[in-house]
Amino acid sequence: MINKVLIANRGEIAARVIRTCKKLGIKTVAVYSEADQKAPFVSMADESYLLGPPRVQESYLNTEKIIEIAKDADVDAIHPGYGFLSENGGFTEKCEQAGIIFIGPSAEVMEKMGSKIAAREAMEKAGVPVVPGTNGAVASADEAVGIARKIGYPVMLKASAGGGGIGMQVVQSDDELIKAFESNSKRAHTFFGDGAMFMEKKLDNARHIEIQLLADNYGNAIHLYERECSIQRRNQKVIEEAPSSFISEKTRTKMGKAAVKAAETLGYTSAGTIEFLVDEHEKFYFLEMNTRIQVEHPVTEEITGVDIVEQQIRIADGKELSFKQSEVTIDGHAIEARIYAEDPETFFPSPGHISVFELPTGKFIRNEVAVTADFDVTPFYDPMIGKLIVKGKDRAEAITSIKNALLDYKVEGIKTNIPMLLKVLDHEKFKNGETTTAFVDHYYLPAVKTN
Amino acid sequence: MAEVKASMAGNVWKITVNKGDKVEEDQEVVILESMKMEIPIPAEEGGTVKELKVAEGDFVNEGDTILVIE
């Protein structure tokens, strides 16, 4: 039985996990760096322990220290959140060796999906379509150029072990590819310990649509429908919504079935997500699998009524899924906006002291936040300080509600991307559902330059 | 004398020049890293690198001097 959980993460996701644990009567342990001593999640937990200095290698990635604290605090399980150790098979194994349940999939499946090259191969075996590209690592920049000429520019150069946009770059020409290959490989090696690179054809005007999965240890796998996450800047999501405004019911069913089939073929357990690129003809291609809870999980929770963190904990605790596919239905429309500490035009980070922080309130408004007023946002971690999620009876209502809520969101002392979010949500193309991954480049940035 | 200053708070990810190197205007001399983003810092004037005020891995605040060009 899971009675006490350590959350090996920070910010809004640590607070989010703590809330569900409290709902389930599970005790919580927070771990934090020196930079996060005043963060809300620290005081929300039943117990909290200092990990060390701000740098992630000395704090949130310090596996030895985290396991030591978990043992001292006598926890039954560790929830990794997203990022940091959430997709680190070595950490999962260390938890197992220490007799602690890791709330997530097995190390074996995680490592397979963590290598984007191995993941492509596994999906091809499961009969899931993949984006045209290389079957295996590309050994050199010269080889990359030869392949790019065959599949045609633009191509997406990707680090096999990459994440968060690191090691990933769209390239348009031989010269650009030669430069990008070495630098991205080096960065991927530095950040992830693996510099292996591969390439995929860059699909223009595609949409990023992903299927949320739940799978237990008894062979039951279901999906919770899709999220559309096409509005991105620097290859990172900014606005997500569920359901997608684009795909037909037929495609929705086909994508859901393909994702469940993939999970079954892999022997996947826990919550996970299969990301797809969907072209203008609704043809979909496997992009990658996220073997963890994702930032945008609340939009799925809002339209299905399923607490995904609760399901993760139940599955890790050896319980069977308590509902079937036919019992999961879509109710309304939900939109999430990520609030970033950054310049709304250049997207440059904006660390600093938050003097005022006031949140919108109201029915169907949900706030997931990492900060409070009188709080220092440091440069050590990612720029997300909160998420705003709204639900409407349909997409139009959800757009109106989130715009109004964003106008009530008050942050002073640092720059945020709220002005950018408002402009996107107010754009006719967005309102019409023309939300491809090129949206920010095609519609937002040119408007910023003109002004 | 010209000072190259940090345009934002962050960690010094990479210094691409050494003391005594000749640099040109707009040449990238330092890469800062903040919130998982890299920002290249160029020299605003050409000249010779007289002094490096930081080392790789150091944390700098916005406006801190990174290096001096003569």
Short mmCIF file of C-alpha atoms in Angstrom, two decimals:
data_model
loop_
_atom_site.label_atom_id
_atom_site.label_comp_id
_atom_site.label_asym_id
_atom_site.label_seq_id
_atom_site.Cartn_x
_atom_site.Cartn_y
_atom_site.Cartn_z
CA MET A 1 0.00 0.00 0.00
CA ILE A 2 1.22 3.46 -0.84
CA ASN A 3 0.86 5.59 2.29
CA LYS A 4 3.62 8.13 1.82
CA VAL A 5 5.01 9.63 -1.38
CA LEU A 6 8.14 11.69 -2.02
CA ILE A 7 7.78 14.11 -4.93
CA ALA A 8 11.11 14.33 -6.74
CA ASN A 9 10.30 17.58 -8.48
CA ARG A 10 9.50 21.24 -7.93
CA GLY A 11 7.09 23.99 -8.93
CA GLU A 12 3.52 23.54 -10.02
CA ILE A 13 3.74 19.82 -10.71
CA ALA A 14 5.01 19.11 -7.18
CA ALA A 15 2.05 21.10 -5.81
CA ARG A 16 -0.30 19.27 -8.19
CA VAL A 17 0.87 15.83 -7.06
CA ILE A 18 0.66 16.85 -3.40
CA ARG A 19 -2.98 17.89 -3.87
CA THR A 20 -4.01 14.50 -5.25
CA CYS A 21 -2.05 12.70 -2.53
CA LYS A 22 -3.92 14.70 0.10
CA LYS A 23 -7.21 13.79 -1.59
CA LEU A 24 -6.24 10.12 -1.36
CA GLY A 25 -5.09 10.40 2.27
CA ILE A 26 -1.45 9.83 1.30
CA LYS A 27 1.30 11.65 3.23
CA THR A 28 3.73 13.73 1.17
CA VAL A 29 7.40 14.59 1.27
CA ALA A 30 8.81 17.55 -0.70
CA VAL A 31 12.46 17.95 -1.63
CA TYR A 32 13.76 21.36 -2.66
CA SER A 33 16.85 23.31 -3.62
CA GLU A 34 18.18 26.41 -1.88
CA ALA A 35 16.59 28.50 -4.65
CA ASP A 36 13.15 27.06 -3.87
CA GLN A 37 13.04 27.45 -0.07
CA LYS A 38 10.08 29.84 -0.30
CA ALA A 39 8.23 27.97 -3.06
CA PRO A 40 4.60 27.05 -2.28
CA PHE A 41 5.05 23.32 -2.82
CA VAL A 42 7.57 23.14 0.03
CA SER A 43 5.10 24.23 2.68
CA MET A 44 2.23 22.26 1.14
CA ALA A 45 3.89 18.91 1.84
CA ASP A 46 3.68 17.14 5.20
CA GLU A 47 7.47 17.05 5.36
CA SER A 48 10.17 18.83 3.37
CA TYR A 49 13.90 18.30 2.98
CA LEU A 50 16.63 20.50 1.54
CA LEU A 51 18.44 18.81 -1.34
CA GLY A 52 21.27 21.25 -1.89
CA PRO A 53 22.38 24.22 -4.03
CA PRO A 54 20.20 25.50 -6.88
CA ARG A 55 21.97 23.80 -9.78
CA VAL A 56 19.99 20.76 -10.87
CA GLN A 57 22.95 18.38 -10.74
CA GLU A 58 23.31 19.21 -7.06
CA SER A 59 19.59 19.20 -6.28
CA TYR A 60 16.77 17.82 -8.41
CA LEU A 61 19.07 15.46 -10.35
CA ASN A 62 20.99 14.31 -7.26
CA THR A 63 19.64 10.76 -7.26
CA GLU A 64 21.77 9.55 -4.34
CA LYS A 65 20.51 12.33 -2.07
CA ILE A 66 16.89 11.87 -3.15
CA ILE A 67 16.98 8.13 -2.45
CA GLU A 68 18.70 8.78 0.90
CA ILE A 69 15.95 11.24 1.90
CA ALA A 70 13.26 8.83 0.68
CA LYS A 71 14.70 6.10 2.91
CA ASP A 72 15.07 8.43 5.92
CA ALA A 73 11.51 9.70 5.48
CA ASP A 74 10.32 6.10 5.13
CA VAL A 75 8.27 6.70 1.97
CA ASP A 76 6.64 3.91 0.00
CA ALA A 77 6.85 5.58 -3.38
CA ILE A 78 8.42 8.40 -5.41
CA HIS A 79 6.48 10.50 -7.90
CA PRO A 80 8.89 12.10 -10.41
CA GLY A 81 6.56 14.70 -12.00
CA TYR A 82 7.81 15.73 -15.44
CA GLY A 83 11.34 16.63 -16.55
CA PHE A 84 14.27 15.97 -14.19
CA LEU A 85 14.20 12.25 -13.26
CA SER A 86 10.81 11.39 -14.74
CA GLU A 87 12.21 9.53 -17.74
CA ASN A 88 15.49 8.33 -16.26
CA GLY A 89 15.58 4.53 -16.26
CA GLY A 90 18.66 4.49 -14.03
CA PHE A 91 16.75 6.35 -11.32
CA THR A 92 13.80 3.97 -11.64
CA GLU A 93 16.18 1.06 -11.06
CA LYS A 94 17.70 2.78 -8.02
CA CYS A 95 14.20 3.18 -6.57
CA GLU A 96 13.50 -0.52 -7.13
CA GLN A 97 16.82 -1.49 -5.50
CA ALA A 98 15.91 0.67 -2.49
CA GLY A 99 12.54 -1.05 -2.21
CA ILE A 100 10.67 2.11 -3.21
CA ILE A 101 7.87 2.13 -5.78
CA PHE A 102 8.57 4.41 -8.76
CA ILE A 103 5.29 5.97 -9.89
CA GLY A 104 5.71 5.49 -13.61
CA PRO A 105 6.46 2.80 -16.18
CA SER A 106 9.22 0.19 -16.01
CA ALA A 107 12.84 1.23 -16.59
CA GLU A 108 12.97 -1.01 -19.65
CA VAL A 109 10.04 0.61 -21.48
CA MET A 110 11.14 4.06 -20.37
CA GLU A 111 14.63 3.62 -21.79
CA LYS A 112 13.29 2.25 -25.06
CA MET A 113 10.98 5.26 -25.48
CA GLY A 114 13.66 7.65 -24.18
CA SER A 115 15.73 6.84 -27.23
CA LYS A 116 13.82 8.48 -30.04
CA ILE A 117 15.55 6.16 -32.50
CA ALA A 118 14.49 2.99 -30.62
CA ALA A 119 11.01 4.47 -30.18
CA ARG A 120 10.62 4.93 -33.95
CA GLU A 121 11.60 1.30 -34.48
CA ALA A 122 9.18 0.08 -31.79
CA MET A 123 6.31 2.08 -33.28
CA GLU A 124 6.99 0.75 -36.76
CA LYS A 125 6.78 -2.77 -35.29
CA ALA A 126 3.45 -1.86 -33.64
CA GLY A 127 2.12 -0.71 -37.01
CA VAL A 128 1.98 2.98 -36.03
CA PRO A 129 2.98 5.31 -38.89
CA VAL A 130 6.22 7.27 -38.31
CA VAL A 131 7.45 10.49 -39.95
CA PRO A 132 9.74 9.72 -42.94
CA GLY A 133 13.34 9.88 -41.72
CA THR A 134 16.39 7.91 -40.66
CA ASN A 135 16.18 4.43 -39.22
CA GLY A 136 19.04 4.67 -36.77
CA ALA A 137 21.64 7.18 -35.66
CA VAL A 138 23.35 9.38 -38.24
CA ALA A 139 27.12 9.01 -37.84
CA SER A 140 28.35 12.31 -39.26
CA ALA A 141 27.37 15.66 -40.72
CA ASP A 142 28.33 14.37 -44.19
CA GLU A 143 26.00 11.40 -43.86
CA ALA A 144 23.26 13.76 -42.60
CA VAL A 145 23.62 15.93 -45.72
CA GLY A 146 23.27 12.87 -47.99
CA ILE A 147 20.08 11.78 -46.21
CA ALA A 148 18.63 15.31 -46.15
CA ARG A 149 19.10 15.60 -49.91
CA LYS A 150 17.19 12.33 -50.33
CA ILE A 151 14.20 13.17 -48.09
CA GLY A 152 14.27 16.86 -49.06
CA TYR A 153 14.65 20.04 -47.03
CA PRO A 154 13.44 21.26 -44.61
CA VAL A 155 14.41 18.50 -42.22
CA MET A 156 14.15 18.30 -38.45
CA LEU A 157 17.46 17.40 -36.86
CA LYS A 158 16.90 15.73 -33.50
CA ALA A 159 18.96 14.37 -30.63
CA SER A 160 17.92 10.83 -29.85
CA ALA A 161 18.05 11.54 -26.13
CA GLY A 162 16.83 15.14 -26.38
CA GLY A 163 13.95 16.84 -24.65
CA GLY A 164 12.53 20.29 -23.98
CA GLY A 165 13.63 21.44 -27.42
CA ILE A 166 17.31 20.80 -26.64
CA GLY A 167 19.25 19.18 -29.49
CA MET A 168 16.43 19.87 -31.93
CA GLN A 169 16.60 22.20 -34.94
CA VAL A 170 14.85 22.75 -38.25
CA VAL A 171 17.39 23.04 -41.04
CA GLN A 172 16.86 24.31 -44.56
CA SER A 173 20.18 23.75 -46.34
CA ASP A 174 23.42 21.72 -46.45
CA ASP A 175 25.45 24.50 -44.82
CA GLU A 176 22.96 24.95 -42.02
CA LEU A 177 22.82 21.20 -41.44
CA ILE A 178 26.62 20.82 -41.19
CA LYS A 179 26.79 23.57 -38.54
CA ALA A 180 23.71 22.36 -36.67
CA PHE A 181 24.77 18.71 -36.58
CA GLU A 182 27.95 19.24 -34.56
CA SER A 183 26.52 21.83 -32.15
CA ASN A 184 23.30 19.92 -31.41
CA SER A 185 25.16 16.65 -30.97
CA LYS A 186 27.53 18.30 -28.50
CA ARG A 187 24.67 19.90 -26.56
CA ALA A 188 22.75 16.64 -26.40
CA HIS A 189 25.86 14.92 -25.10
CA THR A 190 26.33 17.60 -22.44
CA PHE A 191 22.69 17.64 -21.30
CA PHE A 192 21.72 14.00 -21.74
CA GLY A 193 25.00 12.09 -21.96
CA ASP A 194 24.14 10.87 -25.48
CA GLY A 195 25.00 12.79 -28.63
CA ALA A 196 23.30 10.41 -31.11
CA MET A 197 21.40 12.33 -33.79
CA PHE A 198 18.72 11.40 -36.29
CA MET A 199 16.57 13.24 -38.82
CA GLU A 200 12.98 13.43 -39.86
CA LYS A 201 11.23 15.16 -42.72
CA LYS A 202 9.83 18.48 -41.42
CA LEU A 203 6.12 18.42 -42.07
CA ASP A 204 4.95 21.91 -42.91
CA ASN A 205 1.70 23.15 -41.43
CA ALA A 206 1.30 20.01 -39.37
CA ARG A 207 -0.51 19.90 -36.08
CA HIS A 208 0.77 18.45 -32.85
CA ILE A 209 -1.94 16.18 -31.51
CA GLU A 210 -1.29 13.66 -28.76
CA ILE A 211 -3.21 10.83 -27.14
CA GLN A 212 -3.27 10.43 -23.35
CA LEU A 213 -3.03 6.81 -22.24
CA LEU A 214 -3.57 4.86 -19.03
CA ALA A 215 -2.42 1.26 -18.73
CA ASP A 216 -2.41 -1.00 -15.67
CA ASN A 217 -0.42 -4.12 -14.78
CA TYR A 218 -3.24 -6.44 -15.82
CA GLY A 219 -3.24 -5.76 -19.56
CA ASN A 220 -5.91 -3.04 -19.49
CA ALA A 221 -4.99 -0.06 -21.66
CA ILE A 222 -7.30 2.82 -22.52
CA HIS A 223 -6.97 6.30 -23.96
CA LEU A 224 -8.43 9.57 -22.67
CA TYR A 225 -8.75 11.10 -26.14
CA GLU A 226 -6.49 13.76 -27.59
CA ARG A 227 -4.97 17.11 -26.82
CA GLU A 228 -3.95 19.56 -29.49
CA CYS A 229 -0.71 21.32 -28.59
CA SER A 230 0.18 23.02 -31.85
CA ILE A 231 0.74 26.54 -30.52
CA GLN A 232 4.44 26.46 -29.70
CA ARG A 233 7.37 28.81 -29.48
CA ARG A 234 10.97 27.58 -29.70
CA ASN A 235 9.53 24.05 -30.17
CA GLN A 236 7.88 24.27 -26.75
CA LYS A 237 4.16 24.29 -26.14
CA VAL A 238 2.38 27.47 -25.09
CA ILE A 239 -1.34 26.78 -25.51
CA GLU A 240 -2.96 23.35 -25.39
CA GLU A 241 -6.55 22.32 -25.78
CA ALA A 242 -8.80 19.28 -25.68
CA PRO A 243 -10.40 18.04 -27.79
CA SER A 244 -8.68 19.07 -31.02
CA SER A 245 -10.71 21.44 -33.15
CA PHE A 246 -9.33 19.83 -36.30
CA ILE A 247 -9.64 16.05 -36.42
CA SER A 248 -12.80 14.19 -37.39
CA GLU A 249 -14.46 11.62 -35.16
CA LYS A 250 -13.11 8.93 -37.49
CA THR A 251 -9.50 10.13 -37.11
CA ARG A 252 -10.00 10.55 -33.35
CA THR A 253 -11.00 6.89 -33.11
CA LYS A 254 -8.14 5.73 -35.35
CA MET A 255 -5.51 7.71 -33.39
CA GLY A 256 -6.85 6.45 -30.06
CA LYS A 257 -6.75 2.85 -31.25
CA ALA A 258 -3.22 3.23 -32.68
CA ALA A 259 -1.96 4.69 -29.39
CA VAL A 260 -3.57 1.92 -27.30
CA LYS A 261 -2.13 -0.70 -29.67
CA ALA A 262 1.32 0.86 -29.25
CA ALA A 263 1.00 0.79 -25.44
CA GLU A 264 -0.11 -2.85 -25.52
CA THR A 265 2.74 -3.83 -27.85
CA LEU A 266 5.26 -2.14 -25.56
CA GLY A 267 3.79 -3.65 -22.39
CA TYR A 268 3.42 -0.10 -21.12
CA THR A 269 2.05 0.60 -17.65
CA SER A 270 1.14 3.92 -15.92
CA ALA A 271 0.04 7.18 -17.57
CA GLY A 272 1.75 8.04 -20.82
CA THR A 273 1.25 10.02 -23.98
CA ILE A 274 1.87 9.31 -27.62
CA GLU A 275 2.56 12.46 -29.60
CA PHE A 276 1.63 12.59 -33.26
CA LEU A 277 2.08 15.05 -36.09
CA VAL A 278 -1.11 15.32 -38.13
CA ASP A 279 -1.03 16.73 -41.66
CA GLU A 280 -3.71 18.70 -43.48
CA HIS A 281 -5.28 15.45 -44.77
CA GLU A 282 -5.58 14.10 -41.20
CA LYS A 283 -2.80 11.59 -41.83
CA PHE A 284 -1.00 11.06 -38.54
CA TYR A 285 2.59 10.11 -37.77
CA PHE A 286 4.25 9.04 -34.51
CA LEU A 287 6.48 11.77 -33.10
CA GLU A 288 7.51 10.47 -29.66
CA MET A 289 6.19 8.89 -26.50
CA ASN A 290 6.26 10.69 -23.16
CA THR A 291 6.51 8.12 -20.39
CA ARG A 292 5.39 10.49 -17.63
CA ILE A 293 2.70 12.94 -16.59
CA GLN A 294 2.78 15.94 -18.91
CA VAL A 295 2.45 19.66 -18.28
CA GLU A 296 -0.79 19.79 -20.26
CA HIS A 297 -2.56 16.88 -18.52
CA PRO A 298 -5.20 19.18 -16.91
CA VAL A 299 -7.05 19.82 -20.19
CA THR A 300 -7.69 16.09 -20.48
CA GLU A 301 -8.75 15.95 -16.84
CA GLU A 302 -11.20 18.78 -17.41
CA ILE A 303 -12.98 17.17 -20.36
CA THR A 304 -12.96 13.57 -19.06
CA GLY A 305 -13.27 14.08 -15.29
CA VAL A 306 -10.37 11.64 -14.72
CA ASP A 307 -7.66 12.59 -12.20
CA ILE A 308 -4.61 11.34 -14.10
CA VAL A 309 -2.22 11.64 -11.13
CA GLU A 310 -4.63 9.56 -9.04
CA GLN A 311 -4.64 6.91 -11.75
CA GLN A 312 -0.83 6.90 -11.86
CA ILE A 313 -0.71 6.31 -8.12
CA ARG A 314 -3.39 3.59 -8.24
CA ILE A 315 -1.61 1.76 -11.05
CA ALA A 316 1.75 1.97 -9.24
CA ASP A 317 -0.03 0.61 -6.17
CA GLY A 318 -1.00 -2.50 -8.16
CA LYS A 319 -4.64 -1.65 -8.62
CA GLU A 320 -6.63 -2.43 -11.73
CA LEU A 321 -8.11 0.38 -13.85
CA SER A 322 -11.57 0.95 -12.41
CA PHE A 323 -13.24 2.08 -15.65
CA LYS A 324 -13.38 0.96 -19.27
CA GLN A 325 -12.83 2.77 -22.55
CA SER A 326 -16.57 2.96 -23.18
CA GLU A 327 -17.04 4.83 -19.88
CA VAL A 328 -14.71 7.70 -20.89
CA THR A 329 -16.53 10.48 -22.72
CA ILE A 330 -15.69 14.03 -23.75
CA ASP A 331 -17.56 16.79 -21.94
CA GLY A 332 -17.03 20.36 -23.20
CA HIS A 333 -13.79 22.00 -24.27
CA ALA A 334 -10.73 22.91 -22.18
CA ILE A 335 -7.81 25.24 -22.93
CA GLU A 336 -4.54 25.64 -21.04
CA ALA A 337 -2.19 28.62 -21.31
CA ARG A 338 1.32 28.32 -19.92
CA ILE A 339 2.45 31.43 -18.09
CA TYR A 340 6.16 31.91 -18.72
CA ALA A 341 8.56 34.37 -17.08
CA GLU A 342 9.80 35.74 -20.36
CA ASP A 343 9.71 38.68 -22.74
CA PRO A 344 6.49 38.29 -24.77
CA GLU A 345 8.18 39.36 -28.01
CA THR A 346 11.70 37.93 -27.91
CA PHE A 347 10.85 34.97 -25.63
CA PHE A 348 14.05 35.74 -23.67
CA PRO A 349 13.89 34.56 -20.04
CA SER A 350 12.94 37.11 -17.40
CA PRO A 351 14.05 35.95 -13.97
CA GLY A 352 13.54 38.37 -11.08
CA HIS A 353 11.47 39.23 -8.04
CA ILE A 354 7.68 38.85 -8.27
CA SER A 355 6.14 41.68 -6.26
CA VAL A 356 2.48 41.14 -7.15
CA PHE A 357 0.87 37.81 -8.03
CA GLU A 358 -2.92 37.63 -8.23
CA LEU A 359 -4.84 34.83 -9.88
CA PRO A 360 -8.15 34.86 -11.73
CA THR A 361 -11.00 33.04 -10.01
CA GLY A 362 -14.36 31.71 -11.09
CA LYS A 363 -16.29 28.63 -12.06
CA PHE A 364 -14.38 26.45 -14.54
CA ILE A 365 -11.12 28.35 -13.94
CA ARG A 366 -8.23 26.26 -12.68
CA ASN A 367 -4.84 27.60 -11.61
CA GLU A 368 -1.75 25.44 -11.29
CA VAL A 369 1.06 27.67 -10.05
CA ALA A 370 4.68 27.46 -8.98
CA VAL A 371 5.08 30.86 -7.33
CA THR A 372 3.52 33.42 -5.00
CA ALA A 373 3.87 37.15 -4.47
CA ASP A 374 7.23 38.17 -2.95
CA PHE A 375 9.02 35.32 -4.70
CA ASP A 376 12.28 35.20 -6.65
CA VAL A 377 12.12 33.49 -10.02
CA THR A 378 15.66 32.21 -10.55
CA PRO A 379 17.42 31.42 -13.83
CA PHE A 380 18.13 27.84 -12.78
CA TYR A 381 14.95 26.15 -13.93
CA ASP A 382 12.49 26.45 -16.79
CA PRO A 383 10.52 29.69 -17.17
CA MET A 384 7.04 28.33 -16.46
CA ILE A 385 5.56 29.99 -13.37
CA GLY A 386 2.02 28.77 -13.77
CA LYS A 387 -0.72 27.32 -15.91
CA LEU A 388 -4.20 28.65 -16.42
CA ILE A 389 -6.83 26.13 -17.44
CA VAL A 390 -10.44 26.92 -18.32
CA LYS A 391 -13.35 24.81 -19.44
CA GLY A 392 -16.27 25.89 -21.59
CA LYS A 393 -19.30 24.15 -23.01
CA ASP A 394 -17.62 24.52 -26.42
CA ARG A 395 -14.39 25.95 -27.90
CA ALA A 396 -15.74 29.46 -28.45
CA GLU A 397 -16.84 29.72 -24.83
CA ALA A 398 -13.50 28.37 -23.60
CA ILE A 399 -11.59 30.95 -25.69
CA THR A 400 -13.66 33.82 -24.30
CA SER A 401 -13.27 32.54 -20.73
CA ILE A 402 -9.51 32.12 -20.92
CA LYS A 403 -9.03 35.57 -22.44
CA ASN A 404 -11.05 37.12 -19.60
CA ALA A 405 -9.16 35.09 -17.02
CA LEU A 406 -5.80 36.13 -18.50
CA LEU A 407 -6.83 39.77 -18.22
CA ASP A 408 -7.38 39.15 -14.49
CA TYR A 409 -3.98 37.40 -14.09
CA LYS A 410 -1.69 39.94 -12.41
CA VAL A 411 2.08 39.47 -12.28
CA GLU A 412 4.37 42.38 -11.45
CA GLY A 413 8.15 42.53 -11.12
CA ILE A 414 9.00 40.27 -14.05
CA LYS A 415 7.93 40.10 -17.68
CA THR A 416 5.49 37.37 -18.70
CA ASN A 417 4.13 36.03 -21.96
CA ILE A 418 0.54 37.00 -21.07
CA PRO A 419 0.41 39.73 -23.76
CA MET A 420 1.50 37.11 -26.31
CA LEU A 421 -1.13 34.61 -25.14
CA LEU A 422 -3.86 37.24 -25.46
CA LYS A 423 -2.80 38.13 -29.00
CA VAL A 424 -2.79 34.47 -30.06
CA LEU A 425 -6.18 33.74 -28.48
CA ASP A 426 -7.61 36.85 -30.13
CA HIS A 427 -6.30 36.00 -33.59
CA GLU A 428 -8.96 35.12 -36.17
CA LYS A 429 -6.92 32.12 -37.37
CA PHE A 430 -6.78 30.74 -33.85
CA LYS A 431 -10.47 31.29 -33.34
CA ASN A 432 -11.12 29.48 -36.63
CA GLY A 433 -9.08 26.52 -35.43
CA GLU A 434 -6.24 27.10 -37.92
CA THR A 435 -3.69 26.15 -35.28
CA THR A 436 -0.70 24.55 -36.96
CA THR A 437 2.74 24.30 -35.35
CA ALA A 438 3.78 27.20 -37.63
CA PHE A 439 1.19 29.53 -36.05
CA VAL A 440 3.59 31.60 -33.94
CA ASP A 441 6.09 31.99 -36.80
CA HIS A 442 3.45 32.74 -39.42
CA TYR A 443 1.04 34.98 -37.54
CA TYR A 444 2.40 36.14 -34.19
CA LEU A 445 6.04 37.06 -34.81
CA PRO A 446 5.45 39.00 -38.06
CA ALA A 447 2.79 41.07 -36.24
CA VAL A 448 5.27 41.79 -33.42
CA LYS A 449 7.92 42.94 -35.93
CA THR A 450 5.43 45.20 -37.72
CA ASN A 451 4.51 46.91 -34.46
CA MET B 1 37.93 50.35 -23.55
CA ALA B 2 34.60 48.62 -23.92
CA GLU B 3 32.86 46.35 -21.47
CA VAL B 4 30.77 43.40 -22.61
CA LYS B 5 27.86 43.12 -20.19
CA ALA B 6 25.33 40.39 -19.46
CA SER B 7 22.02 41.20 -21.14
CA MET B 8 20.17 38.96 -18.68
CA ALA B 9 20.74 37.02 -15.48
CA GLY B 10 22.10 33.56 -16.10
CA ASN B 11 24.97 31.15 -15.98
CA VAL B 12 28.05 31.52 -18.14
CA TRP B 13 27.70 28.51 -20.41
CA LYS B 14 30.67 29.08 -22.68
CA ILE B 15 33.41 31.69 -23.19
CA THR B 16 34.48 31.57 -26.82
CA VAL B 17 37.53 33.86 -26.56
CA ASN B 18 40.71 34.05 -24.46
CA LYS B 19 42.60 36.97 -22.92
CA GLY B 20 44.71 38.58 -25.64
CA ASP B 21 42.47 37.43 -28.54
CA LYS B 22 41.52 39.93 -31.21
CA VAL B 23 37.76 40.15 -31.68
CA GLU B 24 35.57 41.88 -34.23
CA GLU B 25 32.43 43.90 -33.67
CA ASP B 26 29.39 41.60 -33.26
CA GLN B 27 31.58 38.53 -32.73
CA GLU B 28 30.04 36.12 -30.24
CA VAL B 29 32.28 36.13 -27.15
CA VAL B 30 30.16 34.47 -24.47
CA ILE B 31 27.07 32.26 -24.33
CA LEU B 32 24.82 32.71 -21.30
CA GLU B 33 22.30 30.12 -20.22
CA SER B 34 19.14 30.98 -18.35
CA MET B 35 15.96 29.00 -17.79
CA LYS B 36 17.19 26.31 -20.20
CA MET B 37 17.80 28.83 -22.98
CA GLU B 38 21.13 29.87 -24.45
CA ILE B 39 21.76 33.54 -25.27
CA PRO B 40 24.87 34.47 -27.26
CA ILE B 41 26.50 37.75 -26.20
CA PRO B 42 28.37 39.64 -28.93
CA ALA B 43 31.17 42.20 -28.60
CA GLU B 44 29.77 45.64 -29.29
CA GLU B 45 33.17 46.87 -30.50
CA GLY B 46 36.22 45.23 -32.04
CA GLY B 47 39.59 45.11 -30.24
CA THR B 48 41.70 42.92 -28.02
CA VAL B 49 40.32 41.01 -25.02
CA LYS B 50 42.03 42.70 -22.08
CA GLU B 51 40.37 40.96 -19.18
CA LEU B 52 37.92 38.13 -18.53
CA LYS B 53 35.80 38.93 -15.49
CA VAL B 54 34.01 35.58 -15.31
CA ALA B 55 34.70 31.89 -15.78
CA GLU B 56 32.55 29.21 -17.36
CA GLY B 57 29.93 28.08 -14.84
CA ASP B 58 29.77 31.44 -13.05
CA PHE B 59 26.41 33.07 -12.40
CA VAL B 60 25.97 36.66 -13.60
CA ASN B 61 23.26 39.24 -13.05
CA GLU B 62 21.90 41.46 -15.80
CA GLY B 63 24.37 44.30 -16.35
CA ASP B 64 27.40 42.50 -14.85
CA THR B 65 30.63 42.96 -16.80
CA ILE B 66 31.71 39.74 -18.49
CA LEU B 67 34.86 40.89 -20.22
CA VAL B 68 36.77 44.02 -21.17
CA ILE B 69 37.91 44.85 -24.71
CA GLU B 70 40.67 47.36 -25.44
#
